[in-house]
CSV table of C-alpha atoms and ligand atoms in Angstrom, one decimal:
chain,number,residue,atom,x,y,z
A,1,UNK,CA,-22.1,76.6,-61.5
A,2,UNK,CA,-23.4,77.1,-58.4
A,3,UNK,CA,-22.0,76.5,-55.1
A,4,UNK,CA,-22.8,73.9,-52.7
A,5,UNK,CA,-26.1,73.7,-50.3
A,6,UNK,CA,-24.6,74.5,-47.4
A,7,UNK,CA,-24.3,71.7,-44.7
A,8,UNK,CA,-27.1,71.5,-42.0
A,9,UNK,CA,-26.1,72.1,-38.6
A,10,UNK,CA,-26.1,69.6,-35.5
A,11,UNK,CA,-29.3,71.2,-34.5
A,12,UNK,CA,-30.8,71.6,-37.5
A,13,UNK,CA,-30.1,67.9,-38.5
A,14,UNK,CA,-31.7,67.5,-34.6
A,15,UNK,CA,-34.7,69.4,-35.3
A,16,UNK,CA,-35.6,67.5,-38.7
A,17,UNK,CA,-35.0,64.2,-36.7
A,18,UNK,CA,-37.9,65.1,-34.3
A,19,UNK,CA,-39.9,66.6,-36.9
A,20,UNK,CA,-39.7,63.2,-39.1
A,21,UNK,CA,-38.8,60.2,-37.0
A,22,UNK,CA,-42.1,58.3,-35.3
A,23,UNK,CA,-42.5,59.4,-32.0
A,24,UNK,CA,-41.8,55.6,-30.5
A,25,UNK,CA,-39.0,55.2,-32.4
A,26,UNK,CA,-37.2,58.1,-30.5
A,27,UNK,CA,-38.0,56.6,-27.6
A,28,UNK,CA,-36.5,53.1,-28.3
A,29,UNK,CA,-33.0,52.2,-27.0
A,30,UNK,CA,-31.1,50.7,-29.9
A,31,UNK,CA,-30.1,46.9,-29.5
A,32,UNK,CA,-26.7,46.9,-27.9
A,33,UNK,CA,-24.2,44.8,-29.0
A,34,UNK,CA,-20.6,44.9,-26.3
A,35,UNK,CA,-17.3,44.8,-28.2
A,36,UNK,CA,-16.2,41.5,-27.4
A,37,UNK,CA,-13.0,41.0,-28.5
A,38,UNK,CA,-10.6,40.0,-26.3
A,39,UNK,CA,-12.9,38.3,-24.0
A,40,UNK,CA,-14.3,34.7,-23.7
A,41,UNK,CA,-17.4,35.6,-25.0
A,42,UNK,CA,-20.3,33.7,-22.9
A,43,UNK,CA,-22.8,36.6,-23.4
A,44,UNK,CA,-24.5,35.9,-26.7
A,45,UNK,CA,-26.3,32.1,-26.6
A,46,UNK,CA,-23.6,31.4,-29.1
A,47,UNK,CA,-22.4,27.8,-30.1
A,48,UNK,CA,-18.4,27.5,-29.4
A,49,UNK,CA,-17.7,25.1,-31.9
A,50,UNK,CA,-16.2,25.6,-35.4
A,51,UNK,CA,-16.1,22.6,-37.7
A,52,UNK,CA,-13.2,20.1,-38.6
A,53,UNK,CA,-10.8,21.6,-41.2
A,54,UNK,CA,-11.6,18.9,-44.1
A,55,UNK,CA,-15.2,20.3,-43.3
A,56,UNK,CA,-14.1,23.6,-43.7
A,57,UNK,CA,-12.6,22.8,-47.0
A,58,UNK,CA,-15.6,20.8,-48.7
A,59,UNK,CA,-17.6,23.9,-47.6
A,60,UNK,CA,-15.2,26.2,-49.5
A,61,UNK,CA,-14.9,23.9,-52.7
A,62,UNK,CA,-19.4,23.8,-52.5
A,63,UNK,CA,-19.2,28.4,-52.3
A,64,UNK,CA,-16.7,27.9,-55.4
A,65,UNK,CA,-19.8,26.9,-57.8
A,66,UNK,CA,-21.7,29.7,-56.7
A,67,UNK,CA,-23.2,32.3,-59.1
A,68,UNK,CA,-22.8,36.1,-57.0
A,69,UNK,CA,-23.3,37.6,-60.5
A,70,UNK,CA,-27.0,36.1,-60.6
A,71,UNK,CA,-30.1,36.9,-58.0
A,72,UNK,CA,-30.6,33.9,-55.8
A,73,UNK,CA,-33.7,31.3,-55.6
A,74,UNK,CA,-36.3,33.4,-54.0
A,75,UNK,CA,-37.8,30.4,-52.8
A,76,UNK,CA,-34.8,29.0,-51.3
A,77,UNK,CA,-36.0,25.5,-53.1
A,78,UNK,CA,-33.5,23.6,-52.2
A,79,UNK,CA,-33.0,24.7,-48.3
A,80,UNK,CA,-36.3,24.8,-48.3
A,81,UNK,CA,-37.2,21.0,-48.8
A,82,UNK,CA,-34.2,19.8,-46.5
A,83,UNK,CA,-35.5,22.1,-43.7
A,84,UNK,CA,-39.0,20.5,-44.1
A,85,UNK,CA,-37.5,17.2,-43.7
A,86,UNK,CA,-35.2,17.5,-40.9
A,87,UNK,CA,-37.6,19.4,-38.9
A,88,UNK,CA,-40.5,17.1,-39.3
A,89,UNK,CA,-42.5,19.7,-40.6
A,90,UNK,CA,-46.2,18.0,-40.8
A,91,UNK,CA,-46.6,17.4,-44.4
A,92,UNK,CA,-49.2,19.9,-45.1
A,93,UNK,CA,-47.7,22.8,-44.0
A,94,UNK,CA,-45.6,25.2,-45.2
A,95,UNK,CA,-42.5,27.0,-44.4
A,96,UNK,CA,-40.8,30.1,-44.8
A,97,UNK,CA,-37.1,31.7,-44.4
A,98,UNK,CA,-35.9,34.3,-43.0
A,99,UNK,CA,-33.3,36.4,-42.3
A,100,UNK,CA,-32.5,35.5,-38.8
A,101,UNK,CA,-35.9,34.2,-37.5
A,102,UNK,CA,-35.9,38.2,-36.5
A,103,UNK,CA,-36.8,38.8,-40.0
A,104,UNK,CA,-39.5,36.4,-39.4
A,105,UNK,CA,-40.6,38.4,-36.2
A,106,UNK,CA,-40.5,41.4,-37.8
A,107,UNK,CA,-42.7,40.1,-41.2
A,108,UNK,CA,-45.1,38.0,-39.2
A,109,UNK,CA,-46.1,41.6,-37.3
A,110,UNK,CA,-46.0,43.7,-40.2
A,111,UNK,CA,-48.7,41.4,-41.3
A,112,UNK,CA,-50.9,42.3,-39.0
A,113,UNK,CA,-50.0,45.4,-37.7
A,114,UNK,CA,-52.9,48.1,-37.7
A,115,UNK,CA,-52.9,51.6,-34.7
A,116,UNK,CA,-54.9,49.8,-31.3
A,117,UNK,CA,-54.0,46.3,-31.7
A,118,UNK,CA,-51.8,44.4,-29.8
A,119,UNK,CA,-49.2,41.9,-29.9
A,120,UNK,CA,-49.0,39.5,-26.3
A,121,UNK,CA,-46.1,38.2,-24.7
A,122,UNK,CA,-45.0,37.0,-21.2
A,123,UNK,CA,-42.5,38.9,-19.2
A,124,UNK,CA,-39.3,38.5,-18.9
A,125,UNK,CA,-38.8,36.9,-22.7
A,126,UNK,CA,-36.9,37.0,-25.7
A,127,UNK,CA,-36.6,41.7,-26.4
A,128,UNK,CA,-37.6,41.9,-30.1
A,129,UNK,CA,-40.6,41.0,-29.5
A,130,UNK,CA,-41.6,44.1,-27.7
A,131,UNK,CA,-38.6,46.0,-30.1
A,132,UNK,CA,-40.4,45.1,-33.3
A,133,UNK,CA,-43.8,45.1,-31.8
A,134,UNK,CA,-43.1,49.0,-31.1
A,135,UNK,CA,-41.4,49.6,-34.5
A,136,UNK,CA,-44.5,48.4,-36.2
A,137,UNK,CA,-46.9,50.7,-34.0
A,138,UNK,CA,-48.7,47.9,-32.0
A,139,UNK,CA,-49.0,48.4,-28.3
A,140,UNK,CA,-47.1,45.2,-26.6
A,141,UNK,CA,-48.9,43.7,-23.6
A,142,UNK,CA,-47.3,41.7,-21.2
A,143,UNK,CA,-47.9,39.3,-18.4
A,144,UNK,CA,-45.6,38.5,-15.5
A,145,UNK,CA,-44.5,35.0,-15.6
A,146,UNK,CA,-44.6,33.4,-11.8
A,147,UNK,CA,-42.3,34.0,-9.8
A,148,UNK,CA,-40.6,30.3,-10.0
A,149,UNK,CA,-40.6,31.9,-14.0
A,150,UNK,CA,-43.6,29.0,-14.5
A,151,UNK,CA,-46.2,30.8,-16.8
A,152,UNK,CA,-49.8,32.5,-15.2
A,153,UNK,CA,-52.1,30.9,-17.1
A,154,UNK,CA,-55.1,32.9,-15.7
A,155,UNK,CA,-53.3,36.0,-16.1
A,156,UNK,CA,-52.4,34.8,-19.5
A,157,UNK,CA,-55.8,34.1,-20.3
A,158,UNK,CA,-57.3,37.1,-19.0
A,159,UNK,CA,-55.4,39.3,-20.5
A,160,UNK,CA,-55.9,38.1,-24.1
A,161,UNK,CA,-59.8,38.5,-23.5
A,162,UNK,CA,-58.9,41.9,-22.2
A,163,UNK,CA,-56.7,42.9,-25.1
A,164,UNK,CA,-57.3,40.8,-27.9
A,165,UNK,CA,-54.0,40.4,-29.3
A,166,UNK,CA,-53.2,40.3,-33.3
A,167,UNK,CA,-49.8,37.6,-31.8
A,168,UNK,CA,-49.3,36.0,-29.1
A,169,UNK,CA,-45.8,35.2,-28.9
A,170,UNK,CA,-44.0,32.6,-26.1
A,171,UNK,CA,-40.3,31.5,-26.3
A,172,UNK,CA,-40.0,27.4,-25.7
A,173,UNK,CA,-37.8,27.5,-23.8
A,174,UNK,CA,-37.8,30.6,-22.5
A,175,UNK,CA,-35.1,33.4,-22.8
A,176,UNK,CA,-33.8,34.7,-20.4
A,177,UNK,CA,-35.0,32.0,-18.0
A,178,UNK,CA,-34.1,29.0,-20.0
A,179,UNK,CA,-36.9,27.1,-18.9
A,180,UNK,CA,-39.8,25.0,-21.0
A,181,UNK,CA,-43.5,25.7,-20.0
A,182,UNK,CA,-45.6,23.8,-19.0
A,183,UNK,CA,-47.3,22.2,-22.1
A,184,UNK,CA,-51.1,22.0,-21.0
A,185,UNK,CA,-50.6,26.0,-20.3
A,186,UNK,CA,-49.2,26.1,-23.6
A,187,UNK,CA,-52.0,24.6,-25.0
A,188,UNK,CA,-54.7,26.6,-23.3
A,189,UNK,CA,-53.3,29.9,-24.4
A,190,UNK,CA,-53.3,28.1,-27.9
A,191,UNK,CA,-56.9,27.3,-27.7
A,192,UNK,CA,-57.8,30.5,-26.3
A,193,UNK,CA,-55.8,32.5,-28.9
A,194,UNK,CA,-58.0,35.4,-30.9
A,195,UNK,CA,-55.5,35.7,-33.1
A,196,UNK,CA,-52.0,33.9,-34.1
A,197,UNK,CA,-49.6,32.0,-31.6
A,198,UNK,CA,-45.7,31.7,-32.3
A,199,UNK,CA,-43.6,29.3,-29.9
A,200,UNK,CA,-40.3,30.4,-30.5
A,201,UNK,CA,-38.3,27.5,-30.3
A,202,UNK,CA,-34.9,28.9,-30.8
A,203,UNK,CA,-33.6,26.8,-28.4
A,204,UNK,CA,-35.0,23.4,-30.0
A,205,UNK,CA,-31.3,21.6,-30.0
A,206,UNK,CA,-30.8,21.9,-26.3
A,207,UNK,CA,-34.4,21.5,-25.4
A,208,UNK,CA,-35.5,18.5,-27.8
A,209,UNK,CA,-39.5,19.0,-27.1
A,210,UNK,CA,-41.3,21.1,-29.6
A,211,UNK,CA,-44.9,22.1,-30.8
A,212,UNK,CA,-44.2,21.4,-34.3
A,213,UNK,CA,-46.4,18.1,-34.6
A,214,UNK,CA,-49.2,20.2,-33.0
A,215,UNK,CA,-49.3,22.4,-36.2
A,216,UNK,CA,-51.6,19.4,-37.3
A,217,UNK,CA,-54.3,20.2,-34.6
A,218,UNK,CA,-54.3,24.3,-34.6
A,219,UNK,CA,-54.2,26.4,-37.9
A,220,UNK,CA,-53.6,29.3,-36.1
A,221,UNK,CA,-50.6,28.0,-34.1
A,222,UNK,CA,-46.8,29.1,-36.3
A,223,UNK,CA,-43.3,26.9,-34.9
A,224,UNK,CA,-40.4,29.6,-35.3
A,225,UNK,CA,-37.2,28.0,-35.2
A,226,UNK,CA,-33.2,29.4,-36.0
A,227,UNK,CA,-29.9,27.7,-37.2
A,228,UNK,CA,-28.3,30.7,-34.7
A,229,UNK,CA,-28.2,28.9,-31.4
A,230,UNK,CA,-27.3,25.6,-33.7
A,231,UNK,CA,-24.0,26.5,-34.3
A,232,UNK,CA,-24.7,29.1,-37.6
A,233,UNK,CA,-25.2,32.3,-35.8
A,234,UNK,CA,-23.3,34.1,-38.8
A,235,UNK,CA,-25.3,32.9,-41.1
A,236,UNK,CA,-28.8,34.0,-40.1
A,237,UNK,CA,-31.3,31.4,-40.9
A,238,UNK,CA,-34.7,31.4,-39.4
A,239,UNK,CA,-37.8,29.2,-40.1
A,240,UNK,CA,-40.9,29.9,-39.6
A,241,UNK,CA,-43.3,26.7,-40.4
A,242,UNK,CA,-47.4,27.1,-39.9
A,243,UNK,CA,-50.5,26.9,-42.2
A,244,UNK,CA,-49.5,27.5,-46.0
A,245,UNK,CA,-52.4,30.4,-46.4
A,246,UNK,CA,-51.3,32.4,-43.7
A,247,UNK,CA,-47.6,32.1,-45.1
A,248,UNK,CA,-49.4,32.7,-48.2
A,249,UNK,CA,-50.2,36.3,-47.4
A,250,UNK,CA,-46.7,37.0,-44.9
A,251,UNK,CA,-44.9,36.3,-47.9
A,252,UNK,CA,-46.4,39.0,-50.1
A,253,UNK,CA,-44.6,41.7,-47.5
A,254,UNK,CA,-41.3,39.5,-47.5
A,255,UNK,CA,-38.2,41.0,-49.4
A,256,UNK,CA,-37.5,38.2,-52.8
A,257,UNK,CA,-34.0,37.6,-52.2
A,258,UNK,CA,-33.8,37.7,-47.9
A,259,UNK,CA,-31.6,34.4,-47.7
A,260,UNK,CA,-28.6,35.8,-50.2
A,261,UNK,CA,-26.5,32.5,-52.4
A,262,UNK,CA,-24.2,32.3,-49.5
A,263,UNK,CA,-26.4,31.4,-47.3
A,264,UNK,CA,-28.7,29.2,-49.2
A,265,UNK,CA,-25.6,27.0,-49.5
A,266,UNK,CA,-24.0,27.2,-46.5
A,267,UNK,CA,-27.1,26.1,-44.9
A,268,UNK,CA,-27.7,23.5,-46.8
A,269,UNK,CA,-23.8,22.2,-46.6
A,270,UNK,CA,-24.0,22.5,-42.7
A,271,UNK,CA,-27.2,20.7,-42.5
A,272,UNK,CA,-25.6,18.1,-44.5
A,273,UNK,CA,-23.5,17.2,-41.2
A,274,UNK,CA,-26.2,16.8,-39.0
A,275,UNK,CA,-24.1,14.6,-37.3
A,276,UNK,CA,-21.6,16.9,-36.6
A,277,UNK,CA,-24.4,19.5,-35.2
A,278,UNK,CA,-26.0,17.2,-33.3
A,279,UNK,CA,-22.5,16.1,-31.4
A,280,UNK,CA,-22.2,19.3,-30.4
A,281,UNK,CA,-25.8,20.0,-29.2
A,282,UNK,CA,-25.2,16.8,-27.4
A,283,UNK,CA,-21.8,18.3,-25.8
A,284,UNK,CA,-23.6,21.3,-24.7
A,285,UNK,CA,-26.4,20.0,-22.8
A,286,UNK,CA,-23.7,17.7,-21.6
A,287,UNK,CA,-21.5,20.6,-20.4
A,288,UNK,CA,-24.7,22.7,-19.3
A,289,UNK,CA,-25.7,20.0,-16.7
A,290,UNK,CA,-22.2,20.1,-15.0
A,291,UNK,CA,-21.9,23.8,-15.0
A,292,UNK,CA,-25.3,24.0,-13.4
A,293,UNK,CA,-24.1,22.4,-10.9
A,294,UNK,CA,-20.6,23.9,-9.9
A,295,UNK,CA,-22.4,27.0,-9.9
A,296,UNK,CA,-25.1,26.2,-7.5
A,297,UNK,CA,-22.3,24.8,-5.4
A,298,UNK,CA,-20.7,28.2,-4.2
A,299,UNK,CA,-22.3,30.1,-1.9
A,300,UNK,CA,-24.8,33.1,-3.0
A,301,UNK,CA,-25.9,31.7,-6.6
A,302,UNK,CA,-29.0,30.2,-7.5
A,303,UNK,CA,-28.5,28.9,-10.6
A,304,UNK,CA,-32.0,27.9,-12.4
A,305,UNK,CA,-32.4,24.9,-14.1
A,306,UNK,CA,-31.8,25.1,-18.0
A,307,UNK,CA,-33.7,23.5,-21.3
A,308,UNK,CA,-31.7,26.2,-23.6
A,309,UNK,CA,-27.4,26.6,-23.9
A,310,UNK,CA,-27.4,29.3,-20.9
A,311,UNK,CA,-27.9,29.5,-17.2
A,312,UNK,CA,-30.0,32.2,-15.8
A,313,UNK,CA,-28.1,33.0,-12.6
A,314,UNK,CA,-29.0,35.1,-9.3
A,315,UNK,CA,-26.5,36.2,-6.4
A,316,UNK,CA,-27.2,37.8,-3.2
A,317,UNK,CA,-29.6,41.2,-3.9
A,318,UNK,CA,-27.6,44.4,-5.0
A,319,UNK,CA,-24.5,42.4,-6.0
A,320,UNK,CA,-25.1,41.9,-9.7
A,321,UNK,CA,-23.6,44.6,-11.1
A,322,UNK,CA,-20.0,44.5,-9.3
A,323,UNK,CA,-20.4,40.0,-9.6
A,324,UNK,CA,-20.6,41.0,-13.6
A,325,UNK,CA,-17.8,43.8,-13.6
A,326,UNK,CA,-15.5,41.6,-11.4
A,327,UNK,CA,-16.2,38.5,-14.2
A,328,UNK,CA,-15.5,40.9,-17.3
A,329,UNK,CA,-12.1,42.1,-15.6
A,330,UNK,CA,-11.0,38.5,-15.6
A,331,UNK,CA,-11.9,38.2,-19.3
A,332,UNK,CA,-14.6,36.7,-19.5
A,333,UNK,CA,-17.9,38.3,-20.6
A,334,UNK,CA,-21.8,37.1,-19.6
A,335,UNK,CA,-25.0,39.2,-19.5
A,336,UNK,CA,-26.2,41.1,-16.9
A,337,UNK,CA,-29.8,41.2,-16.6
A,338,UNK,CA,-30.5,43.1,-13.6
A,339,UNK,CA,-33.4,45.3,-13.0
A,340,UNK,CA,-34.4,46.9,-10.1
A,341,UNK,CA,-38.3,45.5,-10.3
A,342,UNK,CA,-39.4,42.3,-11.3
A,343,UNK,CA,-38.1,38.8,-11.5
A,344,UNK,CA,-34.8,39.2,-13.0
A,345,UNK,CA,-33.6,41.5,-9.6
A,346,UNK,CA,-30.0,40.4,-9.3
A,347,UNK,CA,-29.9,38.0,-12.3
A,348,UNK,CA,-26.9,37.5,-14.8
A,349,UNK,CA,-27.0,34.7,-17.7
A,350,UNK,CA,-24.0,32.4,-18.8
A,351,UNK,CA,-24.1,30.7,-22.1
A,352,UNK,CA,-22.4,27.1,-22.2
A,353,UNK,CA,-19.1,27.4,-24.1
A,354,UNK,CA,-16.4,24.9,-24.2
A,355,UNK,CA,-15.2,23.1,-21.4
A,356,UNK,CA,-12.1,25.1,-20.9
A,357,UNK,CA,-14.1,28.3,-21.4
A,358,UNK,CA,-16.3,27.0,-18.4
A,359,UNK,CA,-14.0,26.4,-16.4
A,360,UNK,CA,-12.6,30.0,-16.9
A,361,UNK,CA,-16.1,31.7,-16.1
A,362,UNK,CA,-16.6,29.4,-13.1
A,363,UNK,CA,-12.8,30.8,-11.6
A,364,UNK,CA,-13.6,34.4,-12.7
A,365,UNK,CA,-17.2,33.8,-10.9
A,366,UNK,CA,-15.7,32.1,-8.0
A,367,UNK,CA,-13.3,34.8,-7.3
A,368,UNK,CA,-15.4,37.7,-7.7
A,369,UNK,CA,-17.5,36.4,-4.9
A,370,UNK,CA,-14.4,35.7,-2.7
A,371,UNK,CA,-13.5,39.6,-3.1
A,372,UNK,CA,-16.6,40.7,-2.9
A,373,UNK,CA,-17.5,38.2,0.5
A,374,UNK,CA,-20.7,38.2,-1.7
A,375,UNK,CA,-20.7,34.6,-0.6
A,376,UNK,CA,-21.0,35.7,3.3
B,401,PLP,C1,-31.7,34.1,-30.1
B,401,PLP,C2,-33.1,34.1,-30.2
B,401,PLP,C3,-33.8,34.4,-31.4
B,401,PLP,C4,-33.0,35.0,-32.5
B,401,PLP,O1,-32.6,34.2,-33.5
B,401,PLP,P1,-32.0,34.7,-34.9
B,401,PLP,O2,-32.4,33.6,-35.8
B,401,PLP,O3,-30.6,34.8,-34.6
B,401,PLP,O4,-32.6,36.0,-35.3
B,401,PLP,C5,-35.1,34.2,-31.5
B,401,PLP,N1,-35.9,33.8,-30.4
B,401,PLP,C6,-35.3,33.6,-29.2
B,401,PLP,C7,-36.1,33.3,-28.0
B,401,PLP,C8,-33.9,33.8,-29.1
B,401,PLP,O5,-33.3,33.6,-27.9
């Protein structure tokens, strides 16, 4: 017999992972995740809610019936067909699952990814757009939004002339600003469009406008939308609904079984109590409007006005930072989106959680600006 290889090194290992590993991967920052535990977690666009108990028990009795030992419906039939209904899908177009609408992202890119093209997006907006625009070896382009976070719609315009972008890809509302755009600038950009255009309307429940009768007019133009922000974030459950031949060719590169038995049926069982969903959806925009508010009663914060489940926050300049470490050591965790250029100097976000979970980020915010006299 002989004896084992023997290990490699911590530099060998190092050297073979520069050797092998794409250049721009190397380069990427990997998608961090806090530990959260512990903390009322108001960082993460997450829904607060959990259902009723006898809910939670019909859903257990419907997982009971189902089959792990066989592959799922690749076609998510079922889900499929009460996705197309709910969402008013136009009737001649198609949809598409995925796992997270990440997945969808990610597959929609792959698609068209080829070295020198690009994928277009404004600036600040949702990160894996530029993420999985790199992974795929595309150059992302982006375009400063205003600075009232209102879209440049000649900038927008001339830069897709410029660069020709494969996607052009525009969150409705808008993450991290939590605004909707202006719909004839939407539409422009649409009409302008080389390639394909995604809105990204994650945020649908909170916002209730969407491009998704428009689908009619454009055969270029896709709707993504997610069950995460709706209360499922577990689950991972994107949709993706656009012209059936595109989707056509997408779905050759998609993985059969993405949407595993679990999930095919949990959807479909939470979907079944829209009413329940749409209660809390209702509570949330209910709870946002009163939090935005409070907060842009104390002194130092602008707080934006939202279309999405967060509030995209600004206190006085250089303060961000020790206003986010003061809030975490009272328990409660948000996101600080600080960077030293651009429009999101000084920023932190807030996701709308329950009412007493509000109330507890609005004290924890309240006195970290008392210590800090960032109010003065
Ligand atoms: C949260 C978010 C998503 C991600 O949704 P998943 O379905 O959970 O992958 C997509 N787009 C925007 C703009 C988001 O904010």
């Amino acid at each position: 017999m002989s004896k084992p290889k023997q290990a490699t090194t911590g530099d060998e290992t190092q050297r073979r992972i520069r050797q092998w590993v794409r250049p721009e991967i190397l380069d990427l920052t990997a998608y961090h995740v806090p530990d959260a535990s512990g903390f009322v977690k108001l960082d993460a666009m997450e829904n607060p809610y959990t259902w009723p108990e006898e809910v939670v028990e019909e859903w257990l009795s419907v997982l009971r019936d189902a089959s792990l030992n066989r592959y799922p419906d690749p076609a998510s039939r079922k889900l499929s067909a009460r996705l197309h209904r709910l969402f008013e899908v136009p009737g001649d177009k198609g949809i598409m699952l995925g796992n997270g609408s990440d997945e969808l992202i990610q597959l929609l890119t792959m698609a068209v990814t080829r070295p020198g093209r690009t994928v277009l997006a404004p600036d600040p907006a949702f990160s894996m757009y530029r993420m999985i625009t790199i992974f795929s070896g595309m150059e992302f382009v982006t375009v400063p939004l205003r600075e009232d976070f209102t879209l440049d719609r000649e900038a927008m315009l001339e830069a897709m002339a410029r660069h020709d972008p494969a996607i052009v890809f525009i969150d409705y509302p808008n993450n991290p600003s939590g605004r909707l755009f202006d719909t004839r600038d939407l539409v422009a950009i649409i009409e302008a469009a080389p390639g394909i255009v995604v809105i990204d309307e994650a945020y649908h429940t909170f916002a209730q406008a969407t491009f998704m009768p428009r689908l009619e007019a454009y055969e270029h133009l896709f709707v993504l939308r997610t069950l995460s922000k709706m209360g499922l974030a577990g689950l991972r459950l994107g949709i993706l609904a656009g012209d059936s031949r595109w989707l056509e060719e997408v779905n050759k590169i998609r993985l059969p079984y993405n949407i595993n038995i679990l999930a095919q049926l949990s959807a479909d069982f939470a979907l079944s109590h829209q009413a329940m969903l749409d209660a809390q959806a209702a509570a949330i925009r209910r709870d946002r409007a009163r939090l935005t508010e409070s907060m842009a009663a104390l002194p130092g914060i602008t707080a934006y006005p939202s279309d999405a489940n967060f509030i995209l926050f600004r206190v006085l300049p250089g303060r961000a930072a020790e206003v986010f470490e003061r809030i975490r050591e009272e328990g409660v965790l948000i996101k600080n989106l600080h960077r030293d250029e651009g429009l999101l100097r000084d920023c932190l976000r807030v996701t709308v959680g329950t009412e007493e979970e509000n109330r507890a980020f609005l004290e924890a915010l309240q006195k970290a600006l008392q210590d800090l006299g960032a109010g003065s």
